[in-house]
XYZ file of N, CA and C in Angstrom:
741
model
N -72.713 217.165 -55.402
C -72.310 215.939 -56.101
C -72.135 214.813 -55.083
N -72.743 213.640 -55.304
C -72.554 212.528 -54.370
C -71.095 212.084 -54.323
N -70.692 211.517 -53.203
C -69.353 210.956 -53.113
C -69.265 209.713 -53.987
N -68.044 209.250 -54.219
C -67.844 208.080 -55.070
C -68.378 206.817 -54.395
N -68.800 205.873 -55.231
C -69.283 204.569 -54.773
C -68.497 203.493 -55.510
N -67.960 202.536 -54.761
C -67.200 201.434 -55.352
C -67.879 200.122 -55.002
N -68.229 199.343 -56.013
C -68.742 198.000 -55.795
C -67.650 196.977 -56.048
N -67.489 196.028 -55.144
C -66.490 194.959 -55.296
C -67.222 193.629 -55.204
N -67.163 192.856 -56.275
C -67.931 191.617 -56.356
C -67.063 190.483 -56.876
N -67.525 189.272 -56.650
C -66.748 188.103 -57.017
C -66.778 187.821 -58.514
N -67.978 187.845 -59.109
C -68.153 187.391 -60.489
C -68.863 188.431 -61.347
N -68.670 188.370 -62.656
C -69.567 189.097 -63.541
C -70.997 188.595 -63.319
N -71.905 189.464 -63.173
C -73.355 189.358 -62.918
C -73.708 189.663 -61.463
N -72.737 189.525 -60.526
C -73.023 189.861 -59.125
C -73.376 191.338 -58.985
N -72.697 192.196 -59.738
C -72.956 193.643 -59.626
C -74.409 193.972 -59.966
N -74.962 193.295 -60.980
C -76.337 193.573 -61.407
C -77.342 192.921 -60.468
N -77.097 191.667 -60.126
C -78.055 190.924 -59.311
C -78.154 191.464 -57.892
N -77.038 191.810 -57.295
C -77.004 192.117 -55.868
C -77.146 193.600 -55.564
N -76.650 194.457 -56.444
C -76.623 195.890 -56.135
C -76.903 196.747 -57.357
N -77.516 196.155 -58.381
C -77.740 196.900 -59.619
C -78.560 198.150 -59.424
N -79.566 198.089 -58.551
C -80.398 199.261 -58.315
C -79.643 200.392 -57.670
N -78.854 200.089 -56.644
C -78.091 201.114 -55.934
C -76.994 201.684 -56.833
N -76.333 200.836 -57.609
C -75.307 201.335 -58.528
C -75.925 202.256 -59.576
N -77.075 201.851 -60.128
C -77.740 202.680 -61.139
C -78.206 204.000 -60.536
N -78.734 203.955 -59.323
C -79.199 205.168 -58.660
C -78.055 206.144 -58.453
N -76.918 205.633 -57.988
C -75.778 206.507 -57.714
C -75.250 207.115 -59.006
N -75.152 206.295 -60.063
C -74.673 206.803 -61.345
C -75.622 207.860 -61.899
N -76.929 207.634 -61.760
C -77.911 208.588 -62.272
C -77.846 209.915 -61.530
N -77.425 209.880 -60.277
C -77.307 211.103 -59.478
C -76.027 211.875 -59.796
N -75.165 211.312 -60.652
C -73.955 212.004 -61.056
C -72.726 211.661 -60.250
N -72.853 210.714 -59.327
C -71.703 210.331 -58.519
C -70.787 209.371 -59.257
N -69.501 209.488 -59.010
C -68.568 208.534 -59.604
C -68.917 207.144 -59.094
N -69.048 206.205 -60.016
C -69.447 204.847 -59.683
C -68.485 203.899 -60.385
N -67.907 202.971 -59.644
C -66.940 202.037 -60.222
C -67.214 200.635 -59.709
N -66.845 199.647 -60.517
C -67.077 198.244 -60.183
C -65.787 197.461 -60.354
N -65.403 196.731 -59.308
C -64.282 195.791 -59.354
C -64.853 194.372 -59.326
N -64.359 193.529 -60.210
C -64.791 192.123 -60.260
C -63.560 191.246 -60.089
N -63.614 190.323 -59.147
C -62.416 189.551 -58.786
C -62.068 188.474 -59.796
N -63.074 187.836 -60.398
C -62.813 186.665 -61.234
C -63.179 186.903 -62.693
N -62.684 185.987 -63.521
C -62.776 186.027 -64.975
C -61.782 187.053 -65.515
N -61.095 186.631 -66.575
C -60.025 187.439 -67.137
C -60.547 188.344 -68.243
N -59.938 189.512 -68.396
C -60.255 190.328 -69.568
C -60.036 189.506 -70.844
N -60.910 189.701 -71.805
C -60.809 188.954 -73.060
C -61.663 187.710 -73.109
N -62.160 187.241 -71.964
C -63.067 186.097 -71.955
C -64.487 186.586 -72.251
N -65.373 185.684 -72.690
C -66.727 186.127 -73.057
C -67.456 186.858 -71.932
N -67.287 186.415 -70.715
C -68.012 187.066 -69.627
C -67.471 188.460 -69.321
N -66.249 188.735 -69.739
C -65.726 190.098 -69.575
C -66.508 191.070 -70.446
N -66.809 190.676 -71.667
C -67.606 191.524 -72.541
C -69.010 191.715 -72.008
N -69.585 190.661 -71.452
C -70.913 190.773 -70.856
C -70.900 191.739 -69.671
N -69.851 191.663 -68.874
C -69.733 192.553 -67.721
C -69.669 194.011 -68.169
N -68.895 194.295 -69.199
C -68.805 195.665 -69.702
C -70.170 196.169 -70.158
N -70.921 195.316 -70.849
C -72.252 195.701 -71.305
C -73.193 195.937 -70.117
N -73.075 195.089 -69.098
C -73.949 195.211 -67.925
C -73.678 196.496 -67.170
N -72.416 196.812 -66.957
C -72.051 198.032 -66.235
C -72.540 199.259 -67.000
N -72.408 199.224 -68.325
C -72.904 200.337 -69.136
C -74.420 200.459 -69.030
N -75.122 199.318 -68.986
C -76.577 199.347 -68.862
C -77.021 199.988 -67.554
N -76.208 199.875 -66.513
C -76.523 200.508 -65.230
C -76.273 202.013 -65.252
N -75.654 202.497 -66.307
C -75.335 203.917 -66.389
C -73.976 204.266 -65.833
N -73.187 203.249 -65.491
C -71.839 203.478 -64.961
C -70.924 203.843 -66.126
N -70.253 204.960 -66.036
C -69.450 205.456 -67.148
C -68.078 204.792 -67.236
N -67.555 204.333 -66.113
C -66.225 203.721 -66.128
C -66.317 202.252 -66.511
N -65.383 201.747 -67.313
C -65.367 200.313 -67.590
C -65.073 199.532 -66.318
N -65.523 198.286 -66.232
C -65.259 197.496 -65.031
C -63.768 197.225 -64.854
N -63.382 197.098 -63.606
C -62.003 196.796 -63.243
C -61.948 195.313 -62.893
N -61.245 194.527 -63.693
C -61.222 193.083 -63.510
C -59.880 192.655 -62.918
N -59.927 191.985 -61.764
C -58.692 191.478 -61.165
C -58.156 190.282 -61.940
N -59.021 189.544 -62.620
C -58.577 188.523 -63.563
C -58.213 187.183 -62.969
N -58.677 186.883 -61.757
C -58.408 185.568 -61.167
C -59.466 184.556 -61.610
N -59.210 183.307 -61.315
C -60.118 182.248 -61.765
C -61.261 182.045 -60.784
N -62.428 181.807 -61.336
C -63.606 181.400 -60.572
C -63.284 180.086 -59.860
N -63.714 179.968 -58.612
C -63.455 178.762 -57.824
C -63.896 177.500 -58.552
N -64.996 177.599 -59.302
C -65.576 176.418 -59.950
C -65.303 176.341 -61.446
N -64.630 177.368 -62.006
C -64.409 177.404 -63.458
C -62.964 177.830 -63.728
N -62.008 176.904 -63.661
C -60.609 177.276 -63.884
C -60.367 177.948 -65.233
N -61.157 177.594 -66.248
C -60.980 178.174 -67.576
C -61.377 179.646 -67.630
N -61.927 180.168 -66.545
C -62.305 181.574 -66.524
C -61.100 182.502 -66.551
N -59.934 181.990 -66.171
C -58.704 182.783 -66.187
C -57.535 181.823 -66.375
N -57.313 181.357 -67.605
C -56.273 180.350 -67.861
C -54.911 180.777 -67.331
N -54.308 179.892 -66.556
C -52.975 180.154 -66.026
C -52.935 181.021 -64.785
N -54.086 181.510 -64.318
C -54.121 182.348 -63.131
C -54.620 181.540 -61.931
N -54.280 182.007 -60.750
C -54.746 181.364 -59.523
C -56.248 181.535 -59.364
N -56.852 180.583 -58.659
C -58.237 180.776 -58.261
C -58.279 181.880 -57.208
N -59.326 182.692 -57.251
C -59.453 183.839 -56.355
C -59.303 183.439 -54.894
N -59.869 182.325 -54.520
C -59.809 181.893 -53.122
C -58.409 181.463 -52.692
N -57.504 181.281 -53.648
C -56.164 180.789 -53.342
C -55.075 181.837 -53.521
N -55.450 183.052 -53.856
C -54.473 184.128 -54.056
C -53.868 184.506 -52.701
N -52.557 184.706 -52.606
C -51.956 185.138 -51.340
C -52.656 186.381 -50.797
N -52.860 186.398 -49.489
C -53.658 187.447 -48.874
C -53.122 188.838 -49.198
N -51.825 189.048 -49.051
C -51.269 190.380 -49.294
C -51.472 190.822 -50.736
N -51.403 189.890 -51.658
C -51.628 190.242 -53.064
C -53.074 190.681 -53.277
N -54.011 189.877 -52.764
C -55.432 190.190 -52.964
C -55.803 191.511 -52.297
N -55.408 191.686 -51.043
C -55.755 192.913 -50.325
C -55.071 194.112 -50.964
N -53.812 193.969 -51.327
C -53.087 195.082 -51.922
C -53.719 195.564 -53.218
N -54.208 194.653 -54.032
C -54.839 195.066 -55.285
C -56.149 195.800 -55.017
N -56.899 195.338 -54.038
C -58.136 196.042 -53.698
C -57.839 197.405 -53.087
N -56.819 197.478 -52.253
C -56.430 198.763 -51.666
C -56.116 199.780 -52.769
N -55.426 199.356 -53.808
C -55.077 200.266 -54.902
C -56.325 200.841 -55.563
N -57.339 200.017 -55.762
C -58.575 200.514 -56.371
C -59.317 201.453 -55.421
N -59.342 201.111 -54.147
C -60.012 201.980 -53.171
C -59.332 203.350 -53.127
N -58.011 203.368 -53.093
C -57.297 204.638 -53.014
C -57.419 205.440 -54.302
N -57.593 204.776 -55.421
C -57.738 205.503 -56.687
C -59.147 206.077 -56.839
N -60.175 205.279 -56.513
C -61.565 205.737 -56.650
C -61.965 206.670 -55.517
N -61.427 206.452 -54.327
C -61.717 207.262 -53.136
C -63.217 207.273 -52.825
N -63.784 206.097 -52.629
C -65.225 206.022 -52.388
C -65.604 206.411 -50.970
N -66.787 207.002 -50.836
C -67.351 207.177 -49.512
C -67.872 205.860 -48.971
N -68.384 205.028 -49.881
C -68.954 203.736 -49.508
C -68.463 202.668 -50.463
N -68.213 201.496 -49.927
C -67.895 200.305 -50.720
C -69.043 199.320 -50.538
N -69.512 198.755 -51.635
C -70.587 197.763 -51.610
C -70.006 196.406 -51.971
N -70.352 195.373 -51.207
C -69.834 194.044 -51.493
C -70.763 192.986 -50.915
N -70.305 191.738 -50.921
C -71.084 190.599 -50.448
C -71.158 190.569 -48.915
N -72.185 189.924 -48.395
C -72.255 189.710 -46.947
C -71.428 188.488 -46.558
N -71.370 188.199 -45.270
C -70.508 187.124 -44.771
C -70.934 185.742 -45.263
N -72.226 185.571 -45.525
C -72.713 184.293 -46.051
C -72.353 184.114 -47.527
N -72.036 185.209 -48.209
C -71.895 185.124 -49.650
C -73.247 185.113 -50.328
N -74.175 185.908 -49.806
C -75.550 185.973 -50.270
C -76.267 184.648 -50.071
N -77.369 184.525 -50.730
C -78.263 183.383 -50.483
C -77.608 182.048 -50.770
N -76.763 181.974 -51.800
C -76.238 180.672 -52.220
C -74.891 180.327 -51.598
N -74.229 181.271 -50.963
C -72.996 180.971 -50.238
C -71.825 180.545 -51.095
N -71.700 181.085 -52.292
C -70.592 180.718 -53.174
C -69.259 181.036 -52.488
N -68.265 180.143 -52.564
C -66.975 180.410 -51.903
C -66.323 181.711 -52.345
N -66.432 182.052 -53.615
C -65.840 183.302 -54.096
C -66.527 184.518 -53.478
N -67.834 184.423 -53.236
C -68.556 185.521 -52.592
C -68.049 185.727 -51.163
N -67.950 184.624 -50.428
C -67.506 184.735 -49.042
C -66.075 185.269 -48.968
N -65.236 184.818 -49.885
C -63.841 185.268 -49.889
C -63.758 186.755 -50.216
N -64.569 187.201 -51.147
C -64.576 188.623 -51.495
C -64.985 189.464 -50.296
N -65.983 189.018 -49.567
C -66.404 189.717 -48.348
C -65.214 189.895 -47.408
N -64.479 188.850 -47.163
C -63.357 188.923 -46.216
C -62.264 189.860 -46.719
N -61.932 189.731 -48.007
C -60.857 190.560 -48.556
C -61.239 192.036 -48.556
N -62.493 192.347 -48.823
C -62.929 193.751 -48.818
C -62.835 194.335 -47.416
N -63.258 193.595 -46.410
C -63.184 194.126 -45.046
C -61.740 194.394 -44.630
N -60.824 193.549 -45.056
C -59.415 193.811 -44.787
C -58.924 195.025 -45.568
N -59.334 195.108 -46.827
C -58.814 196.168 -47.703
C -59.317 197.550 -47.305
N -60.575 197.666 -46.870
C -61.081 199.001 -46.535
C -60.392 199.544 -45.274
N -59.984 198.658 -44.389
C -59.215 199.091 -43.219
C -57.797 199.469 -43.625
N -57.169 198.609 -44.414
C -55.787 198.863 -44.833
C -55.664 200.119 -45.687
N -56.693 200.428 -46.479
C -56.624 201.566 -47.403
C -56.422 202.882 -46.674
N -56.884 202.974 -45.424
C -56.739 204.212 -44.663
C -55.457 204.312 -43.868
N -54.634 203.296 -43.937
C -53.403 203.262 -43.136
C -52.192 203.429 -44.046
N -51.551 204.586 -43.927
C -50.506 204.952 -44.867
C -49.290 204.043 -44.876
N -49.023 203.345 -43.776
C -47.850 202.477 -43.743
C -48.142 201.073 -44.270
N -49.397 200.825 -44.640
C -49.738 199.561 -45.292
C -49.879 199.801 -46.795
N -49.241 198.970 -47.584
C -49.308 199.037 -49.044
C -49.023 200.455 -49.554
N -47.876 201.050 -49.149
C -47.582 202.434 -49.578
C -47.483 202.561 -51.092
N -47.142 201.459 -51.772
C -47.027 201.503 -53.226
C -48.391 201.621 -53.915
N -49.475 201.451 -53.154
C -50.817 201.442 -53.732
C -51.454 202.833 -53.770
N -50.733 203.870 -53.391
C -51.273 205.224 -53.475
C -51.494 205.856 -52.119
N -51.977 207.096 -52.143
C -52.205 207.845 -50.915
C -53.347 207.228 -50.111
N -53.245 207.216 -48.788
C -54.288 206.592 -47.962
C -55.664 207.215 -48.211
N -56.661 206.369 -48.116
C -58.055 206.823 -48.221
C -58.921 205.897 -47.384
N -59.729 206.472 -46.522
C -60.598 205.679 -45.652
C -62.066 205.848 -46.061
N -62.692 204.832 -46.655
C -64.140 204.902 -46.876
C -64.874 205.056 -45.545
N -66.036 205.674 -45.594
C -66.815 205.848 -44.373
C -67.532 204.568 -43.968
N -67.902 203.763 -44.963
C -68.731 202.600 -44.644
C -68.607 201.538 -45.727
N -68.934 200.314 -45.336
C -69.128 199.210 -46.269
C -70.592 198.798 -46.176
N -71.237 198.654 -47.325
C -72.604 198.160 -47.361
C -72.568 196.718 -47.873
N -73.028 195.806 -47.035
C -73.022 194.386 -47.369
C -74.364 194.018 -47.977
N -74.366 193.657 -49.242
C -75.600 193.231 -49.900
C -76.048 191.906 -49.297
N -77.296 191.838 -48.872
C -77.749 190.680 -48.110
C -79.230 190.441 -48.344
N -79.776 189.458 -47.660
C -81.216 189.184 -47.674
C -81.647 188.810 -46.257
N -82.645 189.502 -45.707
C -83.165 189.106 -44.392
C -84.105 187.914 -44.540
N -84.327 187.215 -43.443
C -85.259 186.079 -43.481
C -86.594 186.503 -44.085
N -87.086 187.673 -43.662
C -88.408 188.119 -44.110
C -88.415 188.574 -45.560
N -87.243 188.806 -46.144
C -87.183 189.326 -47.503
C -86.826 188.299 -48.559
N -86.665 187.044 -48.162
C -86.276 186.024 -49.130
C -87.428 185.727 -50.085
N -88.603 185.480 -49.524
C -89.826 185.343 -50.297
C -89.710 184.466 -51.522
N -90.175 184.993 -52.659
C -90.227 184.226 -53.898
C -88.851 183.793 -54.368
N -87.844 184.635 -54.131
C -86.500 184.295 -54.591
C -85.983 183.050 -53.888
N -86.233 182.943 -52.598
C -85.807 181.754 -51.862
C -86.449 180.497 -52.394
N -87.737 180.591 -52.710
C -88.440 179.426 -53.253
C -87.866 179.027 -54.605
N -87.547 179.995 -55.428
C -86.971 179.706 -56.745
C -85.623 179.002 -56.613
N -84.790 179.510 -55.722
C -83.472 178.903 -55.527
C -83.604 177.502 -54.953
N -84.532 177.333 -54.020
C -84.744 176.010 -53.439
C -85.139 174.994 -54.491
N -86.011 175.379 -55.408
C -86.443 174.452 -56.467
C -85.293 174.123 -57.410
N -84.307 175.034 -57.516
C -83.145 174.782 -58.365
C -82.054 174.022 -57.619
N -82.330 173.607 -56.371
C -81.369 172.845 -55.593
C -80.262 173.677 -54.990
N -80.485 174.990 -54.843
C -79.454 175.871 -54.301
C -79.719 176.178 -52.827
N -78.660 176.543 -52.120
C -78.782 176.948 -50.721
C -79.549 178.262 -50.617
N -80.173 178.457 -49.477
C -80.854 179.721 -49.209
C -80.361 180.214 -47.844
N -79.382 181.124 -47.860
C -78.743 181.624 -46.641
C -79.148 183.078 -46.443
N -79.954 183.334 -45.442
C -80.410 184.689 -45.158
C -80.031 185.066 -43.726
N -80.077 186.365 -43.433
C -79.664 186.865 -42.121
C -80.892 187.239 -41.299
N -80.764 187.298 -39.970
C -81.871 187.804 -39.154
C -82.281 189.200 -39.617
N -83.568 189.478 -39.549
C -84.077 190.757 -40.040
C -83.360 191.941 -39.398
N -82.985 191.807 -38.124
C -82.353 192.914 -37.410
C -80.973 193.266 -37.965
N -80.374 192.370 -38.739
C -79.059 192.641 -39.322
C -79.144 193.635 -40.476
N -80.308 193.798 -41.047
C -80.475 194.701 -42.190
C -80.635 196.130 -41.692
N -79.770 197.014 -42.160
C -79.835 198.413 -41.747
C -80.462 199.304 -42.816
N -80.490 198.837 -44.058
C -81.095 199.633 -45.133
C -81.884 198.729 -46.070
N -83.137 199.054 -46.257
C -83.993 198.404 -47.250
C -84.256 199.446 -48.328
N -83.773 199.195 -49.531
C -83.773 200.216 -50.582
C -84.792 199.851 -51.664
N -85.721 200.752 -51.892
C -86.686 200.610 -52.983
C -85.992 201.032 -54.276
N -85.661 200.071 -55.128
C -84.937 200.390 -56.365
C -85.846 200.278 -57.593
N -87.157 200.328 -57.380
C -88.077 200.215 -58.518
C -87.837 201.283 -59.588
N -87.469 202.535 -59.223
C -87.211 203.514 -60.287
C -86.052 203.124 -61.210
N -85.173 202.252 -60.735
C -84.006 201.838 -61.531
C -84.094 200.372 -61.940
N -85.279 199.787 -61.777
C -85.447 198.351 -62.046
C -85.191 198.007 -63.512
N -85.601 198.857 -64.431
C -85.378 198.566 -65.849
C -83.894 198.515 -66.168
N -83.133 199.436 -65.592
C -81.678 199.401 -65.811
C -81.072 198.139 -65.190
N -81.552 197.796 -64.012
C -81.046 196.598 -63.339
C -81.343 195.356 -64.176
N -82.550 195.268 -64.703
C -82.914 194.094 -65.506
C -82.119 194.064 -66.806
N -81.914 195.217 -67.436
C -81.100 195.258 -68.650
C -79.676 194.788 -68.368
N -79.155 195.153 -67.200
C -77.807 194.718 -66.837
C -77.751 193.209 -66.621
N -78.776 192.660 -65.991
C -78.814 191.205 -65.801
C -78.874 190.499 -67.151
N -79.711 190.993 -68.059
C -79.838 190.380 -69.386
C -78.546 190.476 -70.184
N -77.706 191.464 -69.875
C -76.431 191.586 -70.578
C -75.516 190.394 -70.310
N -75.760 189.699 -69.203
C -74.960 188.500 -68.892
C -75.585 187.307 -69.624
N -75.442 187.340 -70.934
C -76.156 186.419 -71.820
C -75.851 184.957 -71.535
N -74.605 184.646 -71.232
C -74.244 183.244 -70.974
C -74.955 182.715 -69.742
N -75.235 183.580 -68.784
C -75.904 183.147 -67.562
C -77.419 183.096 -67.732
N -77.958 183.949 -68.571
C -79.386 183.896 -68.872
C -79.729 182.572 -69.545
N -78.805 182.049 -70.320
C -79.039 180.790 -71.034
C -78.979 179.572 -70.122
N -78.410 179.711 -68.943
C -78.271 178.580 -68.024
C -79.510 178.463 -67.134
N -80.086 177.304 -67.091
C -81.336 177.125 -66.345
C -81.156 177.314 -64.851
N -80.011 176.895 -64.291
C -79.822 176.941 -62.841
C -79.127 178.212 -62.373
N -78.635 179.033 -63.294
C -78.046 180.317 -62.910
C -79.173 181.297 -62.608
N -78.949 182.199 -61.650
C -80.013 183.108 -61.245
C -80.522 183.981 -62.396
N -79.661 184.524 -63.277
C -80.220 185.270 -64.411
C -81.161 184.420 -65.258
N -80.812 183.144 -65.448
C -81.683 182.261 -66.206
C -82.990 181.990 -65.493
N -82.921 181.798 -64.188
C -84.140 181.579 -63.391
C -85.051 182.798 -63.487
N -84.472 183.984 -63.343
C -85.270 185.211 -63.392
C -85.881 185.434 -64.767
N -85.149 185.068 -65.808
C -85.642 185.311 -67.167
C -86.882 184.489 -67.490
N -87.085 183.412 -66.765
C -88.239 182.542 -67.033
C -89.418 182.821 -66.100
N -89.270 183.848 -65.266
C -90.367 184.223 -64.380
C -91.377 185.107 -65.116
N -92.634 185.069 -64.715
C -93.575 186.078 -65.198
C -93.064 187.469 -64.813
N -93.311 188.447 -65.663
C -92.766 189.793 -65.445
C -93.154 190.367 -64.087
N -94.381 190.167 -63.680
C -94.835 190.733 -62.410
C -94.053 190.156 -61.236
N -93.835 188.842 -61.262
C -93.072 188.209 -60.184
C -91.622 188.660 -60.215
N -91.059 188.756 -61.400
C -89.665 189.203 -61.520
C -89.503 190.625 -60.994
N -90.458 191.486 -61.302
C -90.377 192.863 -60.828
C -90.395 192.932 -59.305
N -91.162 192.062 -58.692
C -91.191 192.048 -57.218
C -89.830 191.640 -56.655
N -89.208 190.640 -57.277
C -87.905 190.172 -56.794
C -86.836 191.250 -56.960
N -86.875 191.973 -58.069
C -85.816 192.933 -58.388
C -86.012 194.305 -57.760
N -87.185 194.584 -57.217
C -87.515 195.939 -56.805
C -86.978 196.382 -55.457
N -86.411 195.459 -54.676
C -85.905 195.819 -53.346
C -84.508 195.237 -53.152
N -83.620 196.046 -52.597
C -82.291 195.578 -52.221
C -82.077 195.807 -50.733
N -81.344 194.894 -50.107
C -81.128 194.936 -48.662
C -79.633 195.029 -48.368
N -79.301 195.826 -47.359
C -77.899 196.019 -47.006
C -77.717 196.052 -45.485
N -76.556 195.568 -45.064
C -76.105 195.712 -43.681
C -74.897 196.652 -43.701
N -74.970 197.733 -42.957
C -73.920 198.760 -42.992
C -72.851 198.477 -41.946
N -71.609 198.552 -42.366
C -70.461 198.495 -41.464
C -69.817 199.876 -41.496
N -69.862 200.591 -40.383
C -69.313 201.946 -40.321
C -67.847 201.884 -39.923
N -67.028 202.661 -40.617
C -65.584 202.654 -40.393
C -65.151 203.947 -39.725
N -63.998 203.883 -39.087
C -63.449 205.086 -38.441
C -63.127 206.126 -39.500
N -63.445 207.409 -39.278
C -63.183 208.438 -40.280
C -61.711 208.778 -40.359
N -61.307 209.215 -41.555
C -59.975 209.774 -41.704
C -58.898 208.749 -41.977
N -57.853 209.148 -42.630
C -56.698 208.296 -42.896
C -55.654 208.508 -41.809
N -54.857 207.470 -41.586
C -53.812 207.523 -40.565
C -52.455 207.297 -41.220
């Protein structure tokens, strides 16, 4: 049985767009697969879309929503702080609790750029995850969050310069940033074509974003199928290896 896999992402739709193939592959292999999403509150329309997307990937557990506000959409979590403004100990402690409960061998999250477009919530999630995976293995940090657990690695979803290709051109035409890493930073190039249909179904589940012309799901939905399949068929990761064992 594969070890558990935990994905931690900023927004609903990031799980499908950035790591949908790897999440679907792990779930299909029978491994426990869980998704934490930092922004948007339970009960909002995008929460329902997220649940549908996670199910489309074959993930059996419902998504875990931290319920903070999107940096650019305060109405995403009425009365809650924006994710980027949450006190550090609160944000890290909540992630530590999920890590210790799921006990993943690997955590998947955003790269330091926040993927191609550099959204502030993406970059913030990257930082909080790196703090949380270290803290999760240290028993004297956040003792109220459960027994220590040290993941073996963090996989940072990313794009190398050589792998931007058609997707970079699409984002550029939509007026978005294109932030990619040197090719040498990529440690794993994953062929996810066997799980591409599940990944695409998960993206389509984010209906509000498919309807938006400048949102990536909307951009992808208007591509010819052949071009879309090329964009969705490969995922890139940079591996951060962690010290084994809890302390």
